[in-house]
PDB file of C-alpha atoms in Angstrom:
ATOM      1  CA  MET R   9      -5.442 -15.178  11.067  1.00 56.00           C
ATOM      2  CA  ALA R  10      -8.506 -12.576   9.988  1.00 64.00           C
ATOM      3  CA  ASP R  11     -10.626 -13.644   6.843  1.00 82.00           C
ATOM      4  CA  ILE R  12      -9.851 -10.362   4.466  1.00 87.00           C
ATOM      5  CA  LYS R  13     -11.270 -10.131   1.362  1.00 90.00           C
ATOM      6  CA  TYR R  14      -9.698  -8.648  -1.712  1.00 88.00           C
ATOM      7  CA  TYR R  15     -11.146  -5.177  -1.520  1.00 90.00           C
ATOM      8  CA  ASP R  16     -10.386  -5.270   2.184  1.00 93.00           C
ATOM      9  CA  VAL R  17      -6.869  -5.404   1.143  1.00 95.00           C
ATOM     10  CA  ILE R  18      -5.256  -1.690   0.665  1.00 95.00           C
ATOM     11  CA  LEU R  19      -6.936   1.366   2.039  1.00 95.00           C
ATOM     12  CA  LYS R  20      -5.170   3.822  -0.337  1.00 94.00           C
ATOM     13  CA  PRO R  21      -2.163   5.386  -2.035  1.00 94.00           C
ATOM     14  CA  VAL R  22       0.770   7.056  -0.614  1.00 93.00           C
ATOM     15  CA  ILE R  23       0.891   9.893  -2.222  1.00 92.00           C
ATOM     16  CA  THR R  24       4.465  11.613  -1.484  1.00 93.00           C
ATOM     17  CA  GLU R  25       7.671  12.837  -3.644  1.00 94.00           C
ATOM     18  CA  LYS R  26       9.325   9.367  -3.358  1.00 95.00           C
ATOM     19  CA  SER R  27       6.491   7.507  -4.044  1.00 93.00           C
ATOM     20  CA  MET R  28       5.989   9.450  -7.402  1.00 91.00           C
ATOM     21  CA  ASN R  29       9.632   9.250  -8.382  1.00 93.00           C
ATOM     22  CA  GLN R  30       9.345   5.206  -8.158  1.00 93.00           C
ATOM     23  CA  MET R  31       6.167   5.449 -10.767  1.00 91.00           C
ATOM     24  CA  ALA R  32       9.073   5.408 -13.769  1.00 90.00           C
ATOM     25  CA  GLU R  33      10.157   2.235 -12.238  1.00 93.00           C
ATOM     26  CA  LYS R  34       6.593   0.276 -12.015  1.00 93.00           C
ATOM     27  CA  LYS R  35       6.280   0.842  -8.330  1.00 95.00           C
ATOM     28  CA  TYR R  36       3.410   1.781  -6.423  1.00 95.00           C
ATOM     29  CA  THR R  37       3.197   2.681  -2.718  1.00 96.00           C
ATOM     30  CA  PHE R  38      -0.367   1.752  -0.580  1.00 96.00           C
ATOM     31  CA  LEU R  39      -1.594   1.860   2.841  1.00 96.00           C
ATOM     32  CA  VAL R  40      -2.732  -2.207   4.059  1.00 96.00           C
ATOM     33  CA  HIS R  41      -4.540  -3.543   6.286  1.00 95.00           C
ATOM     34  CA  PRO R  42      -2.396  -4.124   9.667  1.00 94.00           C
ATOM     35  CA  GLN R  43      -2.682  -8.188   8.893  1.00 94.00           C
ATOM     36  CA  ALA R  44      -2.700  -8.430   4.971  1.00 94.00           C
ATOM     37  CA  THR R  45      -0.089 -10.969   3.929  1.00 94.00           C
ATOM     38  CA  LYS R  46       2.220 -10.224   0.887  1.00 95.00           C
ATOM     39  CA  SER R  47       0.509 -12.782  -1.241  1.00 95.00           C
ATOM     40  CA  GLN R  48      -3.656 -10.874  -0.674  1.00 95.00           C
ATOM     41  CA  VAL R  49      -2.105  -7.914  -1.270  1.00 96.00           C
ATOM     42  CA  LYS R  50      -0.268  -8.983  -4.371  1.00 95.00           C
ATOM     43  CA  GLU R  51      -4.273 -10.759  -5.303  1.00 94.00           C
ATOM     44  CA  ALA R  52      -5.829  -7.126  -4.306  1.00 95.00           C
ATOM     45  CA  VAL R  53      -4.373  -5.013  -7.000  1.00 94.00           C
ATOM     46  CA  GLU R  54      -4.328  -7.556  -9.463  1.00 94.00           C
ATOM     47  CA  LYS R  55      -7.865  -8.018  -9.253  1.00 93.00           C
ATOM     48  CA  MET R  56      -9.066  -4.254  -8.601  1.00 93.00           C
ATOM     49  CA  PHE R  57      -7.006  -3.260 -11.312  1.00 91.00           C
ATOM     50  CA  GLU R  58      -7.372  -4.910 -14.602  1.00 90.00           C
ATOM     51  CA  GLY R  59      -4.572  -5.611 -16.673  1.00 91.00           C
ATOM     52  CA  THR R  60      -2.209  -5.914 -14.187  1.00 93.00           C
ATOM     53  CA  LYS R  61       0.624  -8.480 -13.493  1.00 95.00           C
ATOM     54  CA  VAL R  62       2.671  -8.186  -9.694  1.00 95.00           C
ATOM     55  CA  ALA R  63       6.360  -8.961 -10.252  1.00 96.00           C
ATOM     56  CA  SER R  64       7.186  -8.635  -6.261  1.00 96.00           C
ATOM     57  CA  VAL R  65       5.456  -7.142  -3.402  1.00 97.00           C
ATOM     58  CA  ASN R  66       7.392  -4.921  -0.442  1.00 97.00           C
ATOM     59  CA  THR R  67       5.768  -4.473   3.074  1.00 97.00           C
ATOM     60  CA  MET R  68       6.663  -2.658   6.063  1.00 97.00           C
ATOM     61  CA  ASN R  69       4.858  -1.980   9.096  1.00 97.00           C
ATOM     62  CA  CYS R  70       5.866   1.350  10.748  1.00 95.00           C
ATOM     63  CA  GLU R  71       5.351   1.670  14.507  1.00 96.00           C
ATOM     64  CA  GLY R  72       2.390   4.998  15.984  1.00 95.00           C
ATOM     65  CA  LYS R  73       4.407   8.546  16.660  1.00 96.00           C
ATOM     66  CA  ASN R  74       4.283   9.230  19.921  1.00 96.00           C
ATOM     67  CA  LYS R  75       1.808  12.379  20.455  1.00 96.00           C
ATOM     68  CA  ARG R  76       1.705  14.827  23.568  1.00 95.00           C
ATOM     69  CA  ARG R  77      -1.523  16.910  24.081  1.00 94.00           C
ATOM     70  CA  GLY R  78      -0.532  18.900  27.278  1.00 95.00           C
ATOM     71  CA  MET R  79       0.084  16.543  30.301  1.00 95.00           C
ATOM     72  CA  ILE R  80      -1.261  13.739  27.941  1.00 96.00           C
ATOM     73  CA  TYR R  81       0.848  11.526  26.336  1.00 95.00           C
ATOM     74  CA  GLY R  82      -0.508   8.928  23.507  1.00 96.00           C
ATOM     75  CA  LYS R  83       0.638   6.972  20.252  1.00 96.00           C
ATOM     76  CA  THR R  84      -0.976   6.944  17.350  1.00 95.00           C
ATOM     77  CA  ALA R  85      -2.081   4.116  15.050  1.00 95.00           C
ATOM     78  CA  LYS R  86       0.294   1.581  13.105  1.00 95.00           C
ATOM     79  CA  THR R  87       0.258   1.139   9.716  1.00 96.00           C
ATOM     80  CA  LYS R  88       1.398  -1.059   6.997  1.00 97.00           C
ATOM     81  CA  LYS R  89       2.473  -0.108   3.694  1.00 97.00           C
ATOM     82  CA  ALA R  90       3.178  -2.042   0.228  1.00 97.00           C
ATOM     83  CA  ILE R  91       5.494  -1.136  -2.275  1.00 97.00           C
ATOM     84  CA  VAL R  92       3.829  -3.197  -5.202  1.00 96.00           C
ATOM     85  CA  LYS R  93       6.406  -3.764  -8.134  1.00 96.00           C
ATOM     86  CA  LEU R  94       4.046  -4.339 -11.539  1.00 95.00           C
ATOM     87  CA  THR R  95       6.236  -6.296 -14.650  1.00 95.00           C
ATOM     88  CA  GLU R  96       7.322  -4.355 -18.110  1.00 93.00           C
ATOM     89  CA  ASP R  97       4.253  -5.492 -20.005  1.00 93.00           C
ATOM     90  CA  SER R  98       1.631  -5.275 -17.569  1.00 91.00           C
ATOM     91  CA  LYS R  99      -0.331  -1.492 -17.474  1.00 89.00           C
ATOM     92  CA  ASP R 100      -0.003   1.118 -15.434  1.00 88.00           C
ATOM     93  CA  ILE R 101      -2.667   2.012 -12.423  1.00 87.00           C
ATOM     94  CA  GLU R 102      -5.816   4.374 -13.151  1.00 80.00           C
ATOM     95  CA  ILE R 103      -5.719   6.710  -9.823  1.00 77.00           C
ATOM     96  CA  PHE R 104      -2.091   7.644 -10.785  1.00 67.00           C
ATOM     97  CA  ALA R 105      -2.141   8.702 -13.810  1.00 67.00           C
ATOM     98  CA  GLY R 106      -3.725  12.560 -12.799  1.00 65.00           C
ATOM     99  CA  LEU R 107      -1.150  13.204 -10.795  1.00 64.00           C
TER     100      LEU R 107
END
């Protein structure tokens, strides 16, 4: 397993209608490093966003889609998503506040 630092784990937030509706339940969705574990995601969220306490982390591996350009077939890159549920007494994550 690769040595991944906490600041390399979270790549970017996922901004969709479904993920915005889950924010009312204190669930936040992020794209994470493909080799990151649940404990690494938990550590990264708690260190990067002050005052947050993670209750649970759910991860999912998303396969790349088949794409075609003319006669050439290929695939897009694989991704990994993490849904992070915060505890009731933790602060909200600021990057989602203006959305």
